Amino acid sequence: RAAAVQRLMKVFVTRRIPPEGLAALSRAGDVQQWDSDEPIPQSELLAGVAGKDGLLCLLSDRIDKEVLDAAGPSLKVISTLSVGYDHLAIEEIKKRGIRVGYTPDILTDATAELTVALLLATSRRLPESVEEVKNGGWTTWKPLWMCGYGLSNSTVGIIGLGRIGQAVAHRLKPFGVKKFLYAGRHPKPEAAVELKAEFVPLAKLAEESDFVIVTCSLTPDTQGMCNRDFFCKMKKTSVFINTSRGTVVNQKDLYEALVNGHIAAAGLDVTTPEPLPTDNPLLSLKNCVILPHIGSATYATRNAMSVLAANNLLAGLKGESMPSELKL
Ligand code: NDP
Ligand code: DGY
C-alpha cells in the first residue's frame, strides 16, 4: 500500500529550496522542480503543475484560479514555504477541497530578531553612519552629528500582536521600553498581560507610539492600512518599521511622510513590488532603510522551513494530519 501511495505522489516544486527539504520530498514522491534561484516564469508554472498531486510553492508565486485550473482535479495539497499565505487564492482553493500547509512558529525567532535589527539600524542610523565612514563624512566627533532615537523609556506600538509581534515585544522589553500598545482585530489578554501591553485603536497607537512596528498579516482589511492619515497622526520624532507585507503600507504616502518630516524614519523589510526597482524614490532617502525581505533568512530557519513544508505536503498527500495545516 505504501508503494502504491508513493506512486501517486506527483509533486511540483516552484524553486530551488534547501536540500534538507528536497531530500525529504524526494524520498517519498516523484518530484519535478524549477531548479533555479530565480522565479519560475508563469508558462513554466502552468505547465509544471498540470496533473500534479502536490505543489510546494513560495510567497512570490501567485497561486490563483489560472494556476489551479492548470493543475486540474489531481491537485490535493498546496504547501507554501512561508507563514504568510496572502499569495494563495484561498476561496478558490477551498472550493476545490485542496488542503494547505504553511510554516508558522519555526520562523518566529529569526523574523523577530531581524525586526529588532532593522529597528535599531533605522533609529540609530546605522547604514547612513557606515556610509559616512566610507565617504569621508566622518571628520571628527561632533556632538550634534548622527543622532537618532533610543528605545529606553519609549512607547512601542505593535500592529498585529501575533506570534512575531509578541516575539518582537519580548525582545524589546529589556531595552527599557516604558509602554507597549497594540492594535488588531481582537484583544489578546494572555499575550498582553506579561508585556503589560494595552489594546488600543489604530489612531491612538499612531498618535502615542515612538516606534510603530507592523507585524500583522496581509488581508483586505490591512491592505493600505498605513496611509497618509495614519502617518499624519504619528509623532514627527517616531520611527516606522514594517516586516509584514509591503502592501500594508501605502508607499507613496510613506514617501511624503518621510520627505515632509511627518515621521522621523522608516525601516522596511518588505515592499511593493518586490524587488523594489532601484529607481524607487524611497531609495533616495537617508531616513529610509530598506532590506530585501530577509526576515526569516537564517540558514537554520530556512532549512527548517523547507523540511516543514516538505512534511506538510507529504502528510497531506497521505491523508494524514499535517504538522502545520492552515485552517481554511
Ligand atoms: P500571526 O497570525 O500569529 O499574527 C498575525 C497578526 O495579524 C495577528 O495578531 C492578527 O491579529 C493581526 N491582524 C489581522 N488582521 C488585522 C487587522 N485588521 N489589524 C491589525 N492586526 C491584524 O502571524 P505571524 O506573526 O506568524 O506572521 C505575521 C506576518 O508576518 C505573516 O502573515 C507574514 O506576512 C509576515 N512575515 C514576514 C516575514 C519577513 O520575512 N519579513 C517572515 C515571516 C512572516 P488578530 O489575532 O487580532 O486578528
Ligand atoms: C513568510 O514566511 O511569510 C515570510 O515572508 C518569509 O519567511
PDB file of C-alpha atoms and ligand atoms in Angstrom, residues 59 80-87 102-104 107 111 164 243-245 269-270 274 293-297 301-302 305, ligand 2:
ATOM      1  CA  LEU A  59       5.423  33.534  -1.295  1.00  0.00           C
ATOM      2  CA  THR A  80       3.854  27.097   0.969  1.00  0.00           C
ATOM      3  CA  LEU A  81       7.372  27.785   2.228  1.00  0.00           C
ATOM      4  CA  SER A  82       6.102  30.708   4.284  1.00  0.00           C
ATOM      5  CA  VAL A  83       3.839  31.617   7.168  1.00  0.00           C
ATOM      6  CA  GLY A  84       2.158  34.336   5.101  1.00  0.00           C
ATOM      7  CA  TYR A  85      -0.454  32.985   2.676  1.00  0.00           C
ATOM      8  CA  ASP A  86      -1.743  36.161   1.028  1.00  0.00           C
ATOM      9  CA  HIS A  87      -0.347  34.852  -2.292  1.00  0.00           C
ATOM     10  CA  TYR A 102       2.361  26.601   5.842  1.00  0.00           C
ATOM     11  CA  THR A 103       5.335  27.297   8.153  1.00  0.00           C
ATOM     12  CA  PRO A 104       4.326  29.166  11.338  1.00  0.00           C
ATOM     13  CA  LEU A 107      10.489  31.315  11.693  1.00  0.00           C
ATOM     14  CA  THR A 111      11.919  37.229  11.991  1.00  0.00           C
ATOM     15  CA  ILE A 164       6.043  37.534  15.548  1.00  0.00           C
ATOM     16  CA  THR A 243       8.254  43.391   8.477  1.00  0.00           C
ATOM     17  CA  SER A 244       4.809  42.074   7.469  1.00  0.00           C
ATOM     18  CA  ARG A 245       3.941  42.624   3.802  1.00  0.00           C
ATOM     19  CA  ASP A 269      11.913  44.531   5.122  1.00  0.00           C
ATOM     20  CA  VAL A 270       9.006  44.217   2.698  1.00  0.00           C
ATOM     21  CA  GLU A 274       9.481  43.001  -4.588  1.00  0.00           C
ATOM     22  CA  HIS A 293      12.691  40.597   2.590  1.00  0.00           C
ATOM     23  CA  ILE A 294      15.183  38.705   4.769  1.00  0.00           C
ATOM     24  CA  GLY A 295      13.111  38.339   7.959  1.00  0.00           C
ATOM     25  CA  SER A 296      13.416  34.553   8.151  1.00  0.00           C
ATOM     26  CA  ALA A 297      16.793  34.324   6.438  1.00  0.00           C
ATOM     27  CA  THR A 301      15.367  28.683   9.801  1.00  0.00           C
ATOM     28  CA  ARG A 302      15.263  28.281   6.038  1.00  0.00           C
ATOM     29  CA  MET A 305      11.058  25.791   6.763  1.00  0.00           C
TER      30      MET A 305
HETATM   31  C1  DGY B   2       6.812  34.384   5.399  1.00  0.00           C
HETATM   32  O1  DGY B   2       7.107  33.252   5.820  1.00  0.00           O
HETATM   33  O2  DGY B   2       5.648  34.759   5.224  1.00  0.00           O
HETATM   34  C2  DGY B   2       7.938  35.337   5.135  1.00  0.00           C
HETATM   35  O3  DGY B   2       7.569  36.447   4.457  1.00  0.00           O
HETATM   36  C3  DGY B   2       9.191  34.714   4.629  1.00  0.00           C
HETATM   37  O4  DGY B   2       9.665  33.785   5.536  1.00  0.00           O
END
